[in-house]
Tab-separated table of C-alpha atoms in Angstrom:
chain	number	residue	atom	x	y	z
A	1	MET	CA	-25.804	17.550	27.154
A	2	LYS	CA	-26.984	14.374	28.886
A	3	LEU	CA	-24.998	12.173	31.258
A	4	TYR	CA	-25.947	8.573	31.980
A	5	SER	CA	-24.882	8.028	35.558
A	6	TYR	CA	-25.275	5.767	38.595
A	7	TRP	CA	-24.924	7.294	42.036
A	8	ARG	CA	-22.213	4.967	43.323
A	9	SER	CA	-20.277	4.611	40.062
A	10	GLN	CA	-16.773	5.937	40.542
A	11	ALA	CA	-16.398	6.600	36.826
A	12	SER	CA	-19.677	8.568	36.714
A	13	TYR	CA	-18.508	10.636	39.685
A	14	ARG	CA	-15.293	11.545	37.824
A	15	VAL	CA	-17.313	12.977	34.950
A	16	ARG	CA	-19.762	14.798	37.231
A	17	ILE	CA	-16.818	16.511	38.946
A	18	ALA	CA	-15.291	17.591	35.619
A	19	LEU	CA	-18.625	18.944	34.362
A	20	HIS	CA	-19.063	20.948	37.567
A	21	LEU	CA	-15.500	22.315	37.504
A	22	LYS	CA	-16.046	23.543	33.966
A	23	ASP	CA	-19.492	24.895	34.762
A	24	ILE	CA	-21.173	22.743	32.121
A	25	GLN	CA	-24.862	21.990	32.638
A	26	ALA	CA	-25.865	18.426	31.866
A	27	GLU	CA	-29.069	16.516	32.427
A	28	ILE	CA	-28.371	13.492	34.635
A	29	VAL	CA	-30.111	10.283	33.594
A	30	THR	CA	-29.743	7.614	36.263
A	31	LEU	CA	-29.439	3.880	35.647
A	32	ASP	CA	-29.672	1.318	38.421
A	33	LEU	CA	-26.690	-0.945	37.801
A	34	LEU	CA	-27.740	-3.404	40.489
A	35	LYS	CA	-31.126	-3.881	38.827
A	36	GLY	CA	-29.487	-4.274	35.409
A	37	ASP	CA	-30.770	-1.096	33.718
A	38	GLN	CA	-27.474	-0.967	31.828
A	39	HIS	CA	-28.405	-4.131	29.931
A	40	ALA	CA	-31.731	-2.796	28.619
A	41	PRO	CA	-31.742	-2.611	24.811
A	42	ALA	CA	-32.363	1.152	24.868
A	43	TYR	CA	-29.176	1.722	26.828
A	44	ARG	CA	-27.200	-0.905	24.930
A	45	ALA	CA	-28.007	1.152	21.833
A	46	VAL	CA	-26.275	4.083	23.532
A	47	ASN	CA	-23.353	2.121	24.915
A	48	PRO	CA	-22.977	-1.501	23.788
A	49	GLU	CA	-20.607	-2.142	26.667
A	50	GLY	CA	-23.489	-1.648	29.112
A	51	VAL	CA	-21.530	0.481	31.577
A	52	VAL	CA	-21.758	4.057	32.796
A	53	PRO	CA	-20.983	6.841	32.211
A	54	ALA	CA	-21.968	7.814	28.695
A	55	LEU	CA	-22.213	11.427	27.622
A	56	ILE	CA	-24.563	12.551	24.861
A	57	LEU	CA	-23.443	15.838	23.364
A	58	ASP	CA	-26.079	16.569	20.752
A	59	GLY	CA	-27.880	13.415	19.780
A	60	ARG	CA	-24.971	12.077	17.800
A	61	VAL	CA	-22.672	9.206	18.716
A	62	PRO	CA	-22.223	9.282	22.501
A	63	LEU	CA	-18.911	9.520	24.290
A	64	PHE	CA	-17.989	6.881	26.816
A	65	GLN	CA	-15.149	5.812	29.130
A	66	SER	CA	-14.742	8.412	31.849
A	67	LEU	CA	-11.098	9.369	31.249
A	68	ALA	CA	-11.718	9.851	27.533
A	69	ILE	CA	-14.776	11.975	28.353
A	70	VAL	CA	-12.853	14.142	30.826
A	71	GLU	CA	-10.028	14.685	28.312
A	72	TYR	CA	-12.601	15.647	25.678
A	73	LEU	CA	-14.228	18.140	28.047
A	74	ASP	CA	-10.809	19.521	28.905
A	75	GLU	CA	-10.008	20.070	25.240
A	76	GLN	CA	-13.330	21.733	24.487
A	77	TYR	CA	-13.748	23.730	27.703
A	78	PRO	CA	-10.172	24.577	28.661
A	79	GLU	CA	-10.926	26.465	31.899
A	80	PRO	CA	-9.891	25.351	34.425
A	81	ARG	CA	-7.424	23.074	32.656
A	82	LEU	CA	-7.243	19.583	34.036
A	83	LEU	CA	-4.018	18.480	32.364
A	84	PRO	CA	-0.664	20.263	32.754
A	85	ALA	CA	0.822	22.189	29.818
A	86	ASP	CA	4.186	20.410	29.968
A	87	ALA	CA	4.253	17.060	28.134
A	88	ARG	CA	6.128	15.132	30.832
A	89	ASP	CA	3.896	16.504	33.544
A	90	ARG	CA	0.887	15.588	31.439
A	91	ALA	CA	2.217	12.032	31.088
A	92	TYR	CA	2.718	11.904	34.853
A	93	VAL	CA	-0.819	13.074	35.597
A	94	ARG	CA	-2.260	10.637	33.077
A	95	ALA	CA	-0.183	7.797	34.535
A	96	LEU	CA	-1.387	8.450	38.082
A	97	ALA	CA	-4.976	8.693	36.868
A	98	GLN	CA	-4.529	5.401	35.018
A	99	ILE	CA	-3.120	3.687	38.101
A	100	VAL	CA	-6.473	4.377	39.735
A	101	ALA	CA	-8.622	3.730	36.687
A	102	MET	CA	-6.820	0.627	35.352
A	103	ASP	CA	-5.119	-0.968	38.326
A	104	ALA	CA	-7.609	-0.431	41.158
A	105	HIS	CA	-11.071	0.531	39.924
A	106	PRO	CA	-11.685	-2.413	37.536
A	107	PHE	CA	-11.695	-4.871	40.442
A	108	ILE	CA	-14.503	-3.274	42.418
A	109	VAL	CA	-17.194	-2.630	39.798
A	110	PRO	CA	-20.601	-4.368	40.028
A	111	ARG	CA	-19.976	-6.847	37.204
A	112	VAL	CA	-16.833	-8.118	38.940
A	113	ARG	CA	-18.469	-8.298	42.365
A	114	LYS	CA	-21.253	-10.253	40.706
A	115	TYR	CA	-18.784	-12.715	39.147
A	116	LEU	CA	-17.092	-13.229	42.505
A	117	GLU	CA	-20.409	-13.953	44.186
A	118	HIS	CA	-22.269	-15.968	41.577
A	119	GLU	CA	-19.565	-17.628	39.460
A	120	LEU	CA	-16.930	-18.184	42.116
A	121	GLY	CA	-19.339	-18.506	45.048
A	122	LEU	CA	-17.224	-16.295	47.337
A	123	ASP	CA	-18.799	-15.397	50.650
A	124	GLU	CA	-19.036	-11.829	51.870
A	125	PRO	CA	-15.753	-11.777	53.860
A	126	ALA	CA	-13.828	-13.152	50.858
A	127	ARG	CA	-15.402	-10.542	48.587
A	128	THR	CA	-14.546	-7.751	51.014
A	129	LYS	CA	-10.980	-9.051	51.236
A	130	TRP	CA	-10.751	-8.877	47.437
A	131	LEU	CA	-12.041	-5.298	47.375
A	132	SER	CA	-9.687	-4.222	50.159
A	133	HIS	CA	-6.719	-5.903	48.503
A	134	TRP	CA	-6.993	-3.976	45.229
A	135	LEU	CA	-8.102	-0.715	46.827
A	136	ASP	CA	-5.132	-0.961	49.136
A	137	ALA	CA	-2.671	-1.764	46.343
A	138	GLY	CA	-3.785	1.214	44.262
A	139	THR	CA	-3.782	3.597	47.208
A	140	ARG	CA	-0.341	2.419	48.330
A	141	THR	CA	1.096	3.066	44.876
A	142	LEU	CA	-0.366	6.572	44.814
A	143	GLU	CA	1.043	7.212	48.283
A	144	HIS	CA	4.556	6.096	47.249
A	145	LEU	CA	4.485	8.255	44.163
A	146	LEU	CA	3.118	11.352	45.900
A	147	ALA	CA	5.591	10.940	48.765
A	148	ARG	CA	8.631	10.729	46.489
A	149	ASP	CA	7.843	13.224	43.765
A	150	ALA	CA	8.953	16.845	44.033
A	151	ARG	CA	5.899	17.838	42.005
A	152	THR	CA	3.494	16.923	44.798
A	153	GLY	CA	1.943	20.110	46.136
A	154	LEU	CA	-1.450	21.060	47.484
A	155	PHE	CA	-2.761	18.632	44.902
A	156	CYS	CA	-1.127	15.588	43.302
A	157	HIS	CA	0.569	17.715	40.680
A	158	ARG	CA	1.730	20.995	42.211
A	159	ASP	CA	-0.951	23.356	43.504
A	160	ALA	CA	-3.607	23.106	40.819
A	161	LEU	CA	-6.286	20.502	40.555
A	162	THR	CA	-5.900	18.012	37.673
A	163	LEU	CA	-7.390	14.818	36.301
A	164	VAL	CA	-5.529	12.711	38.858
A	165	ASP	CA	-7.076	14.533	41.817
A	166	ILE	CA	-10.491	13.788	40.364
A	167	CYS	CA	-9.567	10.111	40.114
A	168	LEU	CA	-8.006	10.031	43.583
A	169	ALA	CA	-11.016	11.636	45.272
A	170	ALA	CA	-13.533	9.409	43.481
A	171	HIS	CA	-11.408	6.349	44.313
A	172	VAL	CA	-11.207	7.175	48.026
A	173	THR	CA	-14.922	7.988	48.102
A	174	SER	CA	-15.753	4.590	46.554
A	175	ALA	CA	-13.371	2.806	48.883
A	176	ILE	CA	-14.938	4.331	51.976
A	177	MET	CA	-18.489	3.634	50.805
A	178	LEU	CA	-17.795	0.068	49.667
A	179	CYS	CA	-15.815	-1.298	52.588
A	180	GLY	CA	-15.119	1.448	55.104
A	181	PHE	CA	-11.589	1.752	53.738
A	182	ASP	CA	-9.160	3.428	56.161
A	183	ILE	CA	-6.964	6.037	54.467
A	184	GLY	CA	-5.121	6.769	57.718
A	185	PRO	CA	-2.007	4.877	56.563
A	186	TYR	CA	-1.834	7.054	53.448
A	187	PRO	CA	-1.181	10.626	54.607
A	188	ALA	CA	-0.326	12.136	51.217
A	189	VAL	CA	-3.429	10.625	49.612
A	190	ARG	CA	-5.537	11.727	52.550
A	191	ARG	CA	-4.259	15.298	52.348
A	192	VAL	CA	-5.212	15.596	48.677
A	193	PHE	CA	-8.549	13.905	49.312
A	194	ASP	CA	-9.377	16.284	52.165
A	195	ARG	CA	-8.486	19.279	50.019
A	196	CYS	CA	-10.678	18.084	47.149
A	197	MET	CA	-13.556	17.561	49.536
A	198	GLU	CA	-13.440	21.244	50.472
A	199	LEU	CA	-14.490	22.092	46.920
A	200	ASP	CA	-18.062	22.419	45.664
A	201	ALA	CA	-17.259	20.432	42.529
A	202	PHE	CA	-16.600	17.374	44.682
A	203	THR	CA	-19.334	17.784	47.279
A	204	ALA	CA	-22.214	18.924	45.047
A	205	THR	CA	-21.645	15.923	42.741
A	206	HIS	CA	-20.973	13.418	45.534
A	207	PRO	CA	-22.561	9.982	45.130
A	208	LEU	CA	-24.708	10.425	48.234
A	209	ARG	CA	-26.162	13.637	46.820
A	210	GLN	CA	-27.352	12.017	43.607
A	211	PRO	CA	-31.080	11.677	42.914
A	212	ASP	CA	-30.755	7.866	42.792
A	213	ALA	CA	-28.761	7.578	46.035
A	214	PRO	CA	-30.429	5.774	48.949
A	215	ARG	CA	-32.288	8.205	51.200
A	216	ASN	CA	-31.788	8.403	54.930
A	217	ASP	CA	-35.338	9.325	55.794
B	1	MET	CA	15.873	5.758	26.015
B	2	LYS	CA	15.348	2.581	28.030
B	3	LEU	CA	12.201	0.457	28.218
B	4	TYR	CA	11.534	-1.982	31.052
B	5	SER	CA	9.571	-4.781	29.469
B	6	TYR	CA	8.407	-8.368	29.886
B	7	TRP	CA	7.919	-10.492	26.796
B	8	ARG	CA	4.318	-11.502	27.469
B	9	SER	CA	3.163	-8.200	28.979
B	10	GLN	CA	0.395	-6.751	26.860
B	11	ALA	CA	1.137	-3.243	28.119
B	12	SER	CA	4.855	-3.565	27.265
B	13	TYR	CA	3.925	-4.762	23.772
B	14	ARG	CA	1.778	-1.629	23.248
B	15	VAL	CA	4.776	0.592	23.968
B	16	ARG	CA	7.146	-1.489	21.829
B	17	ILE	CA	4.756	-1.120	18.884
B	18	ALA	CA	4.526	2.669	19.335
B	19	LEU	CA	8.317	3.021	19.583
B	20	HIS	CA	8.750	1.000	16.392
B	21	LEU	CA	6.071	2.944	14.491
B	22	LYS	CA	7.807	6.189	15.390
B	23	ASP	CA	11.249	4.777	14.625
B	24	ILE	CA	12.532	5.475	18.135
B	25	GLN	CA	15.456	3.354	19.319
B	26	ALA	CA	15.177	2.171	22.907
B	27	GLU	CA	17.232	-0.272	24.909
B	28	ILE	CA	14.987	-3.081	26.160
B	29	VAL	CA	15.580	-4.188	29.738
B	30	THR	CA	13.648	-7.350	30.521
B	31	LEU	CA	12.103	-8.251	33.879
B	32	ASP	CA	10.748	-11.697	34.658
B	33	LEU	CA	7.351	-10.979	36.190
B	34	LEU	CA	6.770	-14.613	37.105
B	35	LYS	CA	10.014	-14.689	39.105
B	36	GLY	CA	9.137	-11.395	40.795
B	37	ASP	CA	11.869	-9.167	39.287
B	38	GLN	CA	9.360	-6.305	39.409
B	39	HIS	CA	9.436	-6.360	43.210
B	40	ALA	CA	13.219	-5.976	43.517
B	41	PRO	CA	14.155	-2.738	45.306
B	42	ALA	CA	16.121	-1.487	42.287
B	43	TYR	CA	13.016	-1.686	40.089
B	44	ARG	CA	10.662	-0.435	42.797
B	45	ALA	CA	12.864	2.683	42.849
B	46	VAL	CA	12.030	3.122	39.152
B	47	ASN	CA	8.348	2.241	39.443
B	48	PRO	CA	6.910	1.860	42.946
B	49	GLU	CA	3.896	0.081	41.479
B	50	GLY	CA	6.124	-2.832	40.457
B	51	VAL	CA	4.616	-3.272	37.011
B	52	VAL	CA	5.895	-2.926	33.461
B	53	PRO	CA	6.373	-1.009	31.270
B	54	ALA	CA	8.409	1.945	32.470
B	55	LEU	CA	10.225	4.222	30.060
B	56	ILE	CA	13.375	6.106	31.059
B	57	LEU	CA	13.931	9.096	28.829
B	58	ASP	CA	17.152	10.588	30.132
B	59	GLY	CA	17.817	9.442	33.653
B	60	ARG	CA	15.121	11.646	35.130
B	61	VAL	CA	11.769	10.570	36.532
B	62	PRO	CA	10.561	7.607	34.452
B	63	LEU	CA	7.280	7.451	32.612
B	64	PHE	CA	4.886	4.625	33.331
B	65	GLN	CA	1.426	3.332	32.394
B	66	SER	CA	1.433	2.265	28.760
B	67	LEU	CA	-1.347	4.528	27.453
B	68	ALA	CA	0.211	7.592	29.100
B	69	ILE	CA	3.565	6.626	27.577
B	70	VAL	CA	2.110	6.169	24.086
B	71	GLU	CA	0.325	9.540	24.284
B	72	TYR	CA	3.588	11.158	25.397
B	73	LEU	CA	5.461	9.600	22.477
B	74	ASP	CA	2.706	10.736	20.134
B	75	GLU	CA	3.005	14.307	21.363
B	76	GLN	CA	6.795	14.360	21.098
B	77	TYR	CA	7.194	12.338	17.894
B	78	PRO	CA	4.079	13.225	15.906
B	79	GLU	CA	4.760	11.028	12.858
B	80	PRO	CA	2.849	8.859	12.283
B	81	ARG	CA	0.176	10.327	14.527
B	82	LEU	CA	-1.629	7.806	16.686
B	83	LEU	CA	-4.570	9.974	17.738
B	84	PRO	CA	-6.991	11.638	15.314
B	85	ALA	CA	-6.940	15.425	14.868
B	86	ASP	CA	-10.683	15.833	15.525
B	87	ALA	CA	-11.598	16.026	19.230
B	88	ARG	CA	-14.595	13.674	19.046
B	89	ASP	CA	-12.676	11.156	17.038
B	90	ARG	CA	-9.844	11.399	19.539
B	91	ALA	CA	-12.298	10.749	22.381
B	92	TYR	CA	-13.638	7.739	20.462
B	93	VAL	CA	-10.182	6.280	19.891
B	94	ARG	CA	-9.230	6.842	23.522
B	95	ALA	CA	-12.494	5.248	24.678
B	96	LEU	CA	-11.948	2.112	22.602
B	97	ALA	CA	-8.359	1.878	23.819
B	98	GLN	CA	-9.590	2.238	27.392
B	99	ILE	CA	-12.180	-0.494	26.950
B	100	VAL	CA	-9.267	-2.846	26.290
B	101	ALA	CA	-6.900	-1.363	28.853
B	102	MET	CA	-9.379	-0.847	31.713
B	103	ASP	CA	-12.173	-3.331	31.153
B	104	ALA	CA	-10.364	-6.405	29.818
B	105	HIS	CA	-6.626	-6.303	30.410
B	106	PRO	CA	-6.651	-5.736	34.208
B	107	PHE	CA	-8.207	-9.150	34.786
B	108	ILE	CA	-5.517	-11.192	33.083
B	109	VAL	CA	-2.274	-9.764	34.468
B	110	PRO	CA	0.097	-11.946	36.551
B	111	ARG	CA	-0.777	-10.375	39.926
B	112	VAL	CA	-4.463	-11.161	39.393
B	113	ARG	CA	-3.810	-14.706	38.181
B	114	LYS	CA	-1.661	-15.161	41.274
B	115	TYR	CA	-4.474	-13.921	43.549
B	116	LEU	CA	-6.941	-16.312	41.897
B	117	GLU	CA	-4.599	-19.246	42.379
B	118	HIS	CA	-3.100	-18.587	45.812
B	119	GLU	CA	-5.686	-16.483	47.652
B	120	LEU	CA	-8.864	-17.937	46.192
B	121	GLY	CA	-7.476	-21.401	45.491
B	122	LEU	CA	-9.039	-21.616	42.040
B	123	ASP	CA	-8.024	-24.593	39.941
B	124	GLU	CA	-6.733	-24.253	36.413
B	125	PRO	CA	-10.122	-24.650	34.630
B	126	ALA	CA	-11.698	-21.992	36.881
B	127	ARG	CA	-8.807	-19.626	36.206
B	128	THR	CA	-9.060	-20.205	32.462
B	129	LYS	CA	-12.805	-19.571	32.635
B	130	TRP	CA	-12.107	-16.259	34.374
B	131	LEU	CA	-9.586	-15.227	31.696
B	132	SER	CA	-11.919	-16.227	28.874
B	133	HIS	CA	-14.852	-14.409	30.447
B	134	TRP	CA	-13.146	-11.016	30.567
B	135	LEU	CA	-11.283	-11.425	27.288
B	136	ASP	CA	-14.566	-12.337	25.667
B	137	ALA	CA	-16.462	-9.406	27.207
B	138	GLY	CA	-13.875	-6.883	26.021
B	139	THR	CA	-13.638	-8.369	22.550
B	140	ARG	CA	-17.429	-8.498	22.194
B	141	THR	CA	-17.712	-4.815	23.085
B	142	LEU	CA	-15.071	-3.877	20.526
B	143	GLU	CA	-16.873	-5.979	17.918
B	144	HIS	CA	-20.224	-4.252	18.598
B	145	LEU	CA	-18.650	-0.815	18.381
B	146	LEU	CA	-16.659	-1.528	15.216
B	147	ALA	CA	-19.672	-3.145	13.574
B	148	ARG	CA	-21.990	-0.197	14.220
B	149	ASP	CA	-19.719	2.792	13.701
B	150	ALA	CA	-19.414	4.473	10.315
B	151	ARG	CA	-15.854	5.422	11.188
B	152	THR	CA	-14.657	1.809	11.071
B	153	GLY	CA	-12.375	1.406	8.071
B	154	LEU	CA	-9.256	-0.603	7.344
B	155	PHE	CA	-8.413	0.065	10.967
B	156	CYS	CA	-10.671	0.766	13.958
B	157	HIS	CA	-10.825	4.452	13.145
B	158	ARG	CA	-10.961	4.954	9.391
B	159	ASP	CA	-7.965	3.838	7.365
B	160	ALA	CA	-5.072	4.981	9.512
B	161	LEU	CA	-3.569	3.133	12.418
B	162	THR	CA	-4.224	4.662	15.857
B	163	LEU	CA	-3.773	3.930	19.537
B	164	VAL	CA	-6.805	1.648	19.583
B	165	ASP	CA	-5.387	-0.660	16.909
B	166	ILE	CA	-2.263	-1.041	19.023
B	167	CYS	CA	-4.434	-1.983	22.014
B	168	LEU	CA	-6.623	-4.312	19.969
B	169	ALA	CA	-3.697	-6.196	18.446
B	170	ALA	CA	-1.865	-6.550	21.759
B	171	HIS	CA	-5.113	-7.696	23.410
B	172	VAL	CA	-5.799	-10.382	20.808
B	173	THR	CA	-2.171	-11.513	20.911
B	174	SER	CA	-2.362	-11.909	24.702
B	175	ALA	CA	-5.680	-13.692	24.490
B	176	ILE	CA	-4.394	-16.231	21.993
B	177	MET	CA	-1.199	-16.872	23.959
B	178	LEU	CA	-2.907	-17.120	27.344
B	179	CYS	CA	-5.833	-19.358	26.555
B	180	GLY	CA	-5.998	-20.065	22.839
B	181	PHE	CA	-8.755	-17.488	22.509
B	182	ASP	CA	-10.865	-17.907	19.355
B	183	ILE	CA	-11.490	-14.621	17.535
B	184	GLY	CA	-13.572	-16.332	14.867
B	185	PRO	CA	-16.852	-14.971	16.328
B	186	TYR	CA	-15.497	-11.415	16.069
B	187	PRO	CA	-14.997	-10.681	12.362
B	188	ALA	CA	-14.442	-6.921	12.641
B	189	VAL	CA	-11.865	-7.371	15.400
B	190	ARG	CA	-10.208	-10.152	13.463
B	191	ARG	CA	-9.969	-8.060	10.303
B	192	VAL	CA	-8.180	-5.239	12.132
B	193	PHE	CA	-5.954	-7.719	13.963
B	194	ASP	CA	-4.957	-9.427	10.712
B	195	ARG	CA	-4.161	-6.092	9.113
B	196	CYS	CA	-2.002	-5.007	12.067
B	197	MET	CA	-0.133	-8.289	11.903
B	198	GLU	CA	0.917	-7.511	8.340
B	199	LEU	CA	2.984	-4.606	9.670
B	200	ASP	CA	6.615	-4.779	10.838
B	201	ALA	CA	5.837	-2.661	13.897
B	202	PHE	CA	3.612	-5.453	15.209
B	203	THR	CA	5.659	-8.486	14.152
B	204	ALA	CA	9.168	-7.236	14.987
B	205	THR	CA	8.049	-6.323	18.518
B	206	HIS	CA	5.886	-9.436	19.035
B	207	PRO	CA	6.100	-11.091	22.460
B	208	LEU	CA	7.519	-14.303	20.996
B	209	ARG	CA	10.336	-12.358	19.361
B	210	GLN	CA	11.522	-10.794	22.603
B	211	PRO	CA	14.905	-11.756	24.072
B	212	ASP	CA	13.207	-13.080	27.217
B	213	ALA	CA	10.580	-15.151	25.390
B	214	PRO	CA	10.753	-18.939	25.768
B	215	ARG	CA	12.857	-20.500	23.019
B	216	ASN	CA	11.689	-23.331	20.847
B	217	ASP	CA	15.050	-24.990	20.456
């Protein structure tokens, strides 16, 4: 198995966590999204959208889109299961994951930051305000939902880790790295984040521990 | 069953199509997103995110996020099935649906258009350029994938309608309504769109046929 990844990509991080949780070995192939590696013809042949991650299973048509990849892995490698057995609970976990993946994450990816800078000519403070606005909106929604729902436990859905915890932890990690986001005002989100960060699957696959991450030496 | 919907909401349209395909009766409750109905406390109590759709099944915790809702309906009302039986095909259909829902749709929703206008002060041509840019990028990706994949048939995945066709048709419908988007350069997308639009499930639930749509009289 081969995963195309970029150290700071939130969506790549989600897949790395799922692979680690399920004890699946995958070769990591890094692309530098800021240098435009994702637009090279060789990668466009893998994923015409020119985004990461993409997962090659066995040389056949690759899988892409992180949530679809994680659901595939969960179906094929059921332990530990990342989606609840009950249909309504599953819909709830998917919905929370999608709040992160569809209503917060899209606004902070490199191609959008590039549009803001080069097409709209926004200066750095205006770009940071944009990032903070959407990161804040997504985090606030998660906080409201976790605070009101009786299903909130040690993790977002009761006491077992699911897809939404993966999304939450990767989201908070991105937010902190991108603009020093303060999760203090979001105690329920922070509690789940802290718990995730006690687990090897989240620390061993962390963006800053990737081979393409900037080095501090 | 009760669906909170807004006539022009692409995500609401996805759920209306799925309900119709599965012959499920649901009361439609309309919110005017431009007037801010979604921020009223009564609706925030239903969905703290303040977006549509939300689906109330039986007075208990509502479901939200359109793709999570459609997957729930597909699990509970399996005919006609909207996700393929094979795991890789399912991942492919989910990925294509997510390209629309995560990489195109987020950029055109009312709260983003509002930010562009009021926070960034973009004029109408700059806002239209933004909409066209992301609608075009998403449509181009779908076109590349449909054109290269042997699984493309009468619909995106072989000859049976799936979740991705629902997303594609709702996406194209939004794009045409919002900025007169031209799908001429995307023949594979157009072919699937045209085929969807021959079906009652797509025409009877069309935005312009909603009770809250603007009237031409």
